[in-house]
């Protein structure tokens, strides 16, 4: 059977005003380019934005890391960055770390999440897209969805979920990976993913090797060696029939956890789930946002989308996020609102430290 691949590739190619949202002309240009590729390189596509990030959703049969799929995304990003420069949009092309395509967009700035699978009789797929935060922001939610029986009752009462899942964790600092089997290694998994700035969940599989979830793990600052913008990750999750139900996937987002990013990529703030119409970052360039589009995948076609957080059921967490934003903002430049010094190493703070490095003196004994 021919397998279907879902590819989600994103980049900040320029926004207005400042870092708040993507311009409609950029969305239109990207959608046009993807429609031109349908029936040839790709089967179906959808274009949206989360804050200042342009999000490309594509289905095809070419598998993960396909050069032509990645080239298509790169060419679209470059064209859209050109449009952004013509309009003098802010940060035009900031996520495109290079001038020419080198076979794969990984390591070139854009974020990528992909998964290849044999379609089931019915295949619900949820695509999450975030702005003003880092890839490790997904850690909490993936653990709750695939390993916490207090969230996912199917882990207890559904025989198809009862044996648990396998998590692949990437150490983004040392460029290494490890796999943990849950529930038996749940505590060991938590020991690592509780440090989301370094240890990031990349994939989740069923014990039989069938893919359940895929995320982007690209860290812009580690690629560029300096702060050029926050990573703004994406994530794909399959639901129902051997996976957690749609409601079990969404429910953890009712908890307003604090994530790293927000203004200048240098602060902790609440992760606010919003509908696409509210995915525009304003308060202190935030707070960090997450949207979710739901599709049924049918012979490679995308049936949808449904805007999953455009629902009053999430009004409560949005209110909590607003309250937490006010509380965190009251700290001003002090931790824990501002990131710890180890994390600030990859922001603009080192430029300030360099200015004063010769003025430090040893304390007399």
PDB file of N, CA, C and O in Angstrom, residues 125-181:
ATOM      1  N   UNK A 125      -6.132  13.677  11.980  1.00  0.00           N
ATOM      2  CA  UNK A 125      -4.792  14.218  12.224  1.00  0.00           C
ATOM      3  C   UNK A 125      -4.932  15.639  12.753  1.00  0.00           C
ATOM      4  O   UNK A 125      -5.644  16.462  12.164  1.00  0.00           O
ATOM      5  N   UNK A 126      -4.258  15.929  13.863  1.00  0.00           N
ATOM      6  CA  UNK A 126      -4.273  17.259  14.463  1.00  0.00           C
ATOM      7  C   UNK A 126      -2.899  17.904  14.270  1.00  0.00           C
ATOM      8  O   UNK A 126      -1.870  17.290  14.572  1.00  0.00           O
ATOM      9  N   UNK A 127      -2.902  19.130  13.756  1.00  0.00           N
ATOM     10  CA  UNK A 127      -1.657  19.848  13.494  1.00  0.00           C
ATOM     11  C   UNK A 127      -1.612  21.073  14.394  1.00  0.00           C
ATOM     12  O   UNK A 127      -2.485  21.950  14.329  1.00  0.00           O
ATOM     13  N   UNK A 128      -0.582  21.110  15.251  1.00  0.00           N
ATOM     14  CA  UNK A 128      -0.403  22.204  16.196  1.00  0.00           C
ATOM     15  C   UNK A 128       0.722  23.114  15.696  1.00  0.00           C
ATOM     16  O   UNK A 128       1.760  22.638  15.243  1.00  0.00           O
ATOM     17  N   UNK A 129       0.507  24.427  15.803  1.00  0.00           N
ATOM     18  CA  UNK A 129       1.500  25.412  15.375  1.00  0.00           C
ATOM     19  C   UNK A 129       1.606  26.480  16.451  1.00  0.00           C
ATOM     20  O   UNK A 129       0.582  26.964  16.951  1.00  0.00           O
ATOM     21  N   UNK A 130       2.835  26.844  16.812  1.00  0.00           N
ATOM     22  CA  UNK A 130       3.054  27.764  17.928  1.00  0.00           C
ATOM     23  C   UNK A 130       3.862  28.976  17.489  1.00  0.00           C
ATOM     24  O   UNK A 130       4.597  28.935  16.500  1.00  0.00           O
ATOM     25  N   UNK A 131       3.725  30.051  18.265  1.00  0.00           N
ATOM     26  CA  UNK A 131       4.531  31.255  18.038  1.00  0.00           C
ATOM     27  C   UNK A 131       5.049  31.763  19.362  1.00  0.00           C
ATOM     28  O   UNK A 131       4.381  31.665  20.391  1.00  0.00           O
ATOM     29  N   UNK A 132       6.265  32.299  19.329  1.00  0.00           N
ATOM     30  CA  UNK A 132       6.943  32.912  20.472  1.00  0.00           C
ATOM     31  C   UNK A 132       7.314  31.901  21.555  1.00  0.00           C
ATOM     32  O   UNK A 132       7.255  32.188  22.743  1.00  0.00           O
ATOM     33  N   UNK A 133       7.753  30.698  21.120  1.00  0.00           N
ATOM     34  CA  UNK A 133       8.254  29.731  22.086  1.00  0.00           C
ATOM     35  C   UNK A 133       9.208  28.760  21.400  1.00  0.00           C
ATOM     36  O   UNK A 133       9.518  28.902  20.215  1.00  0.00           O
ATOM     37  N   UNK A 134       9.694  27.778  22.168  1.00  0.00           N
ATOM     38  CA  UNK A 134      10.722  26.853  21.712  1.00  0.00           C
ATOM     39  C   UNK A 134      10.143  25.453  21.539  1.00  0.00           C
ATOM     40  O   UNK A 134       9.050  25.150  22.039  1.00  0.00           O
ATOM     41  N   UNK A 135      10.865  24.532  20.828  1.00  0.00           N
ATOM     42  CA  UNK A 135      10.341  23.184  20.579  1.00  0.00           C
ATOM     43  C   UNK A 135       9.979  22.403  21.831  1.00  0.00           C
ATOM     44  O   UNK A 135       9.042  21.610  21.821  1.00  0.00           O
ATOM     45  N   UNK A 136      10.712  22.615  22.927  1.00  0.00           N
ATOM     46  CA  UNK A 136      10.434  21.887  24.159  1.00  0.00           C
ATOM     47  C   UNK A 136       9.080  22.203  24.762  1.00  0.00           C
ATOM     48  O   UNK A 136       8.638  21.524  25.696  1.00  0.00           O
ATOM     49  N   UNK A 137       8.392  23.217  24.237  1.00  0.00           N
ATOM     50  CA  UNK A 137       7.056  23.549  24.738  1.00  0.00           C
ATOM     51  C   UNK A 137       6.082  22.392  24.572  1.00  0.00           C
ATOM     52  O   UNK A 137       5.097  22.284  25.306  1.00  0.00           O
ATOM     53  N   UNK A 138       6.332  21.497  23.600  1.00  0.00           N
ATOM     54  CA  UNK A 138       5.427  20.367  23.378  1.00  0.00           C
ATOM     55  C   UNK A 138       5.623  19.258  24.422  1.00  0.00           C
ATOM     56  O   UNK A 138       4.768  18.375  24.539  1.00  0.00           O
ATOM     57  N   UNK A 139       6.747  19.239  25.141  1.00  0.00           N
ATOM     58  CA  UNK A 139       7.067  18.113  26.028  1.00  0.00           C
ATOM     59  C   UNK A 139       5.946  17.796  27.004  1.00  0.00           C
ATOM     60  O   UNK A 139       5.527  16.638  27.156  1.00  0.00           O
ATOM     61  N   UNK A 140       5.491  18.827  27.715  1.00  0.00           N
ATOM     62  CA  UNK A 140       4.441  18.627  28.725  1.00  0.00           C
ATOM     63  C   UNK A 140       3.206  17.984  28.109  1.00  0.00           C
ATOM     64  O   UNK A 140       2.647  17.011  28.643  1.00  0.00           O
ATOM     65  N   UNK A 141       2.778  18.512  26.975  1.00  0.00           N
ATOM     66  CA  UNK A 141       1.536  18.055  26.355  1.00  0.00           C
ATOM     67  C   UNK A 141       1.668  16.641  25.811  1.00  0.00           C
ATOM     68  O   UNK A 141       0.744  15.824  25.950  1.00  0.00           O
ATOM     69  N   UNK A 142       2.793  16.307  25.200  1.00  0.00           N
ATOM     70  CA  UNK A 142       2.984  14.956  24.667  1.00  0.00           C
ATOM     71  C   UNK A 142       3.012  13.923  25.793  1.00  0.00           C
ATOM     72  O   UNK A 142       2.489  12.812  25.633  1.00  0.00           O
ATOM     73  N   UNK A 143       3.618  14.287  26.922  1.00  0.00           N
ATOM     74  CA  UNK A 143       3.606  13.357  28.047  1.00  0.00           C
ATOM     75  C   UNK A 143       2.170  13.142  28.541  1.00  0.00           C
ATOM     76  O   UNK A 143       1.734  12.000  28.765  1.00  0.00           O
ATOM     77  N   UNK A 144       1.434  14.239  28.719  1.00  0.00           N
ATOM     78  CA  UNK A 144       0.057  14.116  29.189  1.00  0.00           C
ATOM     79  C   UNK A 144      -0.787  13.284  28.225  1.00  0.00           C
ATOM     80  O   UNK A 144      -1.592  12.436  28.643  1.00  0.00           O
ATOM     81  N   UNK A 145      -0.619  13.508  26.925  1.00  0.00           N
ATOM     82  CA  UNK A 145      -1.443  12.834  25.912  1.00  0.00           C
ATOM     83  C   UNK A 145      -1.143  11.340  25.838  1.00  0.00           C
ATOM     84  O   UNK A 145      -2.051  10.506  25.797  1.00  0.00           O
ATOM     85  N   UNK A 146       0.149  10.978  25.825  1.00  0.00           N
ATOM     86  CA  UNK A 146       0.529   9.599  25.528  1.00  0.00           C
ATOM     87  C   UNK A 146       1.002   8.793  26.737  1.00  0.00           C
ATOM     88  O   UNK A 146       1.257   7.595  26.603  1.00  0.00           O
ATOM     89  N   UNK A 147       1.118   9.431  27.920  1.00  0.00           N
ATOM     90  CA  UNK A 147       1.657   8.683  29.057  1.00  0.00           C
ATOM     91  C   UNK A 147       0.930   8.907  30.376  1.00  0.00           C
ATOM     92  O   UNK A 147       1.244   8.224  31.347  1.00  0.00           O
ATOM     93  N   UNK A 148      -0.022   9.836  30.428  1.00  0.00           N
ATOM     94  CA  UNK A 148      -0.686  10.145  31.693  1.00  0.00           C
ATOM     95  C   UNK A 148      -2.113   9.596  31.689  1.00  0.00           C
ATOM     96  O   UNK A 148      -2.985  10.127  30.995  1.00  0.00           O
ATOM     97  N   UNK A 149      -2.409   8.552  32.464  1.00  0.00           N
ATOM     98  CA  UNK A 149      -3.752   7.966  32.474  1.00  0.00           C
ATOM     99  C   UNK A 149      -4.802   8.887  33.082  1.00  0.00           C
ATOM    100  O   UNK A 149      -5.993   8.693  32.858  1.00  0.00           O
ATOM    101  N   UNK A 150      -4.380   9.903  33.856  1.00  0.00           N
ATOM    102  CA  UNK A 150      -5.343  10.855  34.394  1.00  0.00           C
ATOM    103  C   UNK A 150      -5.842  11.803  33.309  1.00  0.00           C
ATOM    104  O   UNK A 150      -6.891  12.424  33.457  1.00  0.00           O
ATOM    105  N   UNK A 151      -5.091  11.926  32.209  1.00  0.00           N
ATOM    106  CA  UNK A 151      -5.542  12.705  31.059  1.00  0.00           C
ATOM    107  C   UNK A 151      -6.190  11.796  30.014  1.00  0.00           C
ATOM    108  O   UNK A 151      -7.282  12.077  29.519  1.00  0.00           O
ATOM    109  N   UNK A 152      -5.489  10.723  29.660  1.00  0.00           N
ATOM    110  CA  UNK A 152      -5.922   9.843  28.576  1.00  0.00           C
ATOM    111  C   UNK A 152      -6.470   8.559  29.162  1.00  0.00           C
ATOM    112  O   UNK A 152      -5.723   7.621  29.467  1.00  0.00           O
ATOM    113  N   UNK A 153      -7.781   8.522  29.338  1.00  0.00           N
ATOM    114  CA  UNK A 153      -8.407   7.347  29.961  1.00  0.00           C
ATOM    115  C   UNK A 153      -8.224   6.104  29.106  1.00  0.00           C
ATOM    116  O   UNK A 153      -8.267   4.974  29.622  1.00  0.00           O
ATOM    117  N   UNK A 154      -7.990   6.286  27.796  1.00  0.00           N
ATOM    118  CA  UNK A 154      -7.770   5.142  26.925  1.00  0.00           C
ATOM    119  C   UNK A 154      -6.575   4.305  27.327  1.00  0.00           C
ATOM    120  O   UNK A 154      -6.537   3.097  27.049  1.00  0.00           O
ATOM    121  N   UNK A 155      -5.585   4.906  27.992  1.00  0.00           N
ATOM    122  CA  UNK A 155      -4.438   4.144  28.465  1.00  0.00           C
ATOM    123  C   UNK A 155      -4.859   3.082  29.481  1.00  0.00           C
ATOM    124  O   UNK A 155      -4.170   2.069  29.662  1.00  0.00           O
ATOM    125  N   UNK A 156      -5.996   3.314  30.127  1.00  0.00           N
ATOM    126  CA  UNK A 156      -6.497   2.387  31.145  1.00  0.00           C
ATOM    127  C   UNK A 156      -7.571   1.457  30.579  1.00  0.00           C
ATOM    128  O   UNK A 156      -7.533   0.244  30.814  1.00  0.00           O
ATOM    129  N   UNK A 157      -8.498   2.001  29.799  1.00  0.00           N
ATOM    130  CA  UNK A 157      -9.691   1.217  29.436  1.00  0.00           C
ATOM    131  C   UNK A 157      -9.738   0.780  27.975  1.00  0.00           C
ATOM    132  O   UNK A 157     -10.634   0.022  27.597  1.00  0.00           O
ATOM    133  N   UNK A 158      -8.795   1.224  27.151  1.00  0.00           N
ATOM    134  CA  UNK A 158      -8.778   0.825  25.744  1.00  0.00           C
ATOM    135  C   UNK A 158      -7.636  -0.171  25.527  1.00  0.00           C
ATOM    136  O   UNK A 158      -6.461   0.195  25.650  1.00  0.00           O
ATOM    137  N   UNK A 159      -7.937  -1.428  25.214  1.00  0.00           N
ATOM    138  CA  UNK A 159      -6.885  -2.436  25.028  1.00  0.00           C
ATOM    139  C   UNK A 159      -5.857  -2.045  23.968  1.00  0.00           C
ATOM    140  O   UNK A 159      -4.688  -2.444  24.062  1.00  0.00           O
ATOM    141  N   UNK A 160      -6.249  -1.232  22.968  1.00  0.00           N
ATOM    142  CA  UNK A 160      -5.313  -0.867  21.902  1.00  0.00           C
ATOM    143  C   UNK A 160      -4.284   0.175  22.347  1.00  0.00           C
ATOM    144  O   UNK A 160      -3.296   0.414  21.655  1.00  0.00           O
ATOM    145  N   UNK A 161      -4.504   0.795  23.518  1.00  0.00           N
ATOM    146  CA  UNK A 161      -3.550   1.780  24.052  1.00  0.00           C
ATOM    147  C   UNK A 161      -2.849   1.274  25.304  1.00  0.00           C
ATOM    148  O   UNK A 161      -1.887   1.877  25.776  1.00  0.00           O
ATOM    149  N   UNK A 162      -3.339   0.151  25.840  1.00  0.00           N
ATOM    150  CA  UNK A 162      -2.965  -0.258  27.184  1.00  0.00           C
ATOM    151  C   UNK A 162      -1.463  -0.523  27.364  1.00  0.00           C
ATOM    152  O   UNK A 162      -0.920  -0.324  28.449  1.00  0.00           O
ATOM    153  N   UNK A 163      -0.780  -0.963  26.312  1.00  0.00           N
ATOM    154  CA  UNK A 163       0.643  -1.289  26.490  1.00  0.00           C
ATOM    155  C   UNK A 163       1.548  -0.055  26.458  1.00  0.00           C
ATOM    156  O   UNK A 163       2.734  -0.154  26.766  1.00  0.00           O
ATOM    157  N   UNK A 164       1.028   1.106  26.107  1.00  0.00           N
ATOM    158  CA  UNK A 164       1.807   2.337  26.172  1.00  0.00           C
ATOM    159  C   UNK A 164       2.482   2.707  24.869  1.00  0.00           C
ATOM    160  O   UNK A 164       2.194   2.137  23.805  1.00  0.00           O
ATOM    161  N   UNK A 165       3.426   3.670  24.960  1.00  0.00           N
ATOM    162  CA  UNK A 165       4.058   4.245  23.784  1.00  0.00           C
ATOM    163  C   UNK A 165       5.568   4.386  23.974  1.00  0.00           C
ATOM    164  O   UNK A 165       6.081   4.272  25.093  1.00  0.00           O
ATOM    165  N   UNK A 166       6.249   4.631  22.874  1.00  0.00           N
ATOM    166  CA  UNK A 166       7.700   4.866  22.880  1.00  0.00           C
ATOM    167  C   UNK A 166       7.954   6.318  22.496  1.00  0.00           C
ATOM    168  O   UNK A 166       7.422   6.817  21.497  1.00  0.00           O
ATOM    169  N   UNK A 167       8.777   7.000  23.289  1.00  0.00           N
ATOM    170  CA  UNK A 167       9.123   8.404  23.062  1.00  0.00           C
ATOM    171  C   UNK A 167      10.579   8.501  22.610  1.00  0.00           C
ATOM    172  O   UNK A 167      11.462   7.945  23.269  1.00  0.00           O
ATOM    173  N   UNK A 168      10.826   9.215  21.504  1.00  0.00           N
ATOM    174  CA  UNK A 168      12.204   9.530  21.109  1.00  0.00           C
ATOM    175  C   UNK A 168      12.516  10.954  21.539  1.00  0.00           C
ATOM    176  O   UNK A 168      11.828  11.902  21.148  1.00  0.00           O
ATOM    177  N   UNK A 169      13.563  11.100  22.352  1.00  0.00           N
ATOM    178  CA  UNK A 169      13.959  12.392  22.907  1.00  0.00           C
ATOM    179  C   UNK A 169      15.285  12.815  22.301  1.00  0.00           C
ATOM    180  O   UNK A 169      16.234  12.019  22.240  1.00  0.00           O
ATOM    181  N   UNK A 170      15.371  14.059  21.854  1.00  0.00           N
ATOM    182  CA  UNK A 170      16.596  14.608  21.290  1.00  0.00           C
ATOM    183  C   UNK A 170      17.254  15.563  22.271  1.00  0.00           C
ATOM    184  O   UNK A 170      16.583  16.419  22.861  1.00  0.00           O
ATOM    185  N   UNK A 171      18.545  15.410  22.440  1.00  0.00           N
ATOM    186  CA  UNK A 171      19.372  16.365  23.181  1.00  0.00           C
ATOM    187  C   UNK A 171      19.859  17.384  22.153  1.00  0.00           C
ATOM    188  O   UNK A 171      20.769  17.100  21.365  1.00  0.00           O
ATOM    189  N   UNK A 172      19.248  18.569  22.129  1.00  0.00           N
ATOM    190  CA  UNK A 172      19.554  19.532  21.064  1.00  0.00           C
ATOM    191  C   UNK A 172      20.913  20.192  21.257  1.00  0.00           C
ATOM    192  O   UNK A 172      21.444  20.804  20.318  1.00  0.00           O
ATOM    193  N   UNK A 173      21.479  20.070  22.447  1.00  0.00           N
ATOM    194  CA  UNK A 173      22.808  20.639  22.694  1.00  0.00           C
ATOM    195  C   UNK A 173      23.916  19.701  22.199  1.00  0.00           C
ATOM    196  O   UNK A 173      24.857  20.130  21.532  1.00  0.00           O
ATOM    197  N   UNK A 174      23.780  18.415  22.511  1.00  0.00           N
ATOM    198  CA  UNK A 174      24.816  17.437  22.176  1.00  0.00           C
ATOM    199  C   UNK A 174      24.524  16.670  20.891  1.00  0.00           C
ATOM    200  O   UNK A 174      25.310  15.801  20.492  1.00  0.00           O
ATOM    201  N   UNK A 175      23.391  16.962  20.253  1.00  0.00           N
ATOM    202  CA  UNK A 175      23.005  16.313  18.988  1.00  0.00           C
ATOM    203  C   UNK A 175      22.991  14.780  19.124  1.00  0.00           C
ATOM    204  O   UNK A 175      23.626  14.048  18.362  1.00  0.00           O
ATOM    205  N   UNK A 176      22.270  14.285  20.106  1.00  0.00           N
ATOM    206  CA  UNK A 176      22.132  12.846  20.318  1.00  0.00           C
ATOM    207  C   UNK A 176      20.668  12.550  20.641  1.00  0.00           C
ATOM    208  O   UNK A 176      19.879  13.465  20.898  1.00  0.00           O
ATOM    209  N   UNK A 177      20.287  11.256  20.613  1.00  0.00           N
ATOM    210  CA  UNK A 177      18.903  10.894  20.853  1.00  0.00           C
ATOM    211  C   UNK A 177      18.822   9.630  21.690  1.00  0.00           C
ATOM    212  O   UNK A 177      19.767   8.840  21.761  1.00  0.00           O
ATOM    213  N   UNK A 178      17.654   9.434  22.306  1.00  0.00           N
ATOM    214  CA  UNK A 178      17.416   8.264  23.143  1.00  0.00           C
ATOM    215  C   UNK A 178      15.933   7.959  23.099  1.00  0.00           C
ATOM    216  O   UNK A 178      15.112   8.846  22.848  1.00  0.00           O
ATOM    217  N   UNK A 179      15.572   6.673  23.313  1.00  0.00           N
ATOM    218  CA  UNK A 179      14.164   6.289  23.331  1.00  0.00           C
ATOM    219  C   UNK A 179      13.780   5.735  24.697  1.00  0.00           C
ATOM    220  O   UNK A 179      14.545   4.991  25.311  1.00  0.00           O
ATOM    221  N   UNK A 180      12.583   6.120  25.138  1.00  0.00           N
ATOM    222  CA  UNK A 180      12.040   5.643  26.402  1.00  0.00           C
ATOM    223  C   UNK A 180      10.711   4.948  26.143  1.00  0.00           C
ATOM    224  O   UNK A 180       9.887   5.423  25.358  1.00  0.00           O
ATOM    225  N   UNK A 181      10.491   3.830  26.821  1.00  0.00           N
ATOM    226  CA  UNK A 181       9.247   3.089  26.713  1.00  0.00           C
ATOM    227  C   UNK A 181       8.377   3.390  27.925  1.00  0.00           C
ATOM    228  O   UNK A 181       8.835   3.303  29.069  1.00  0.00           O
TER     229      UNK A 181
END
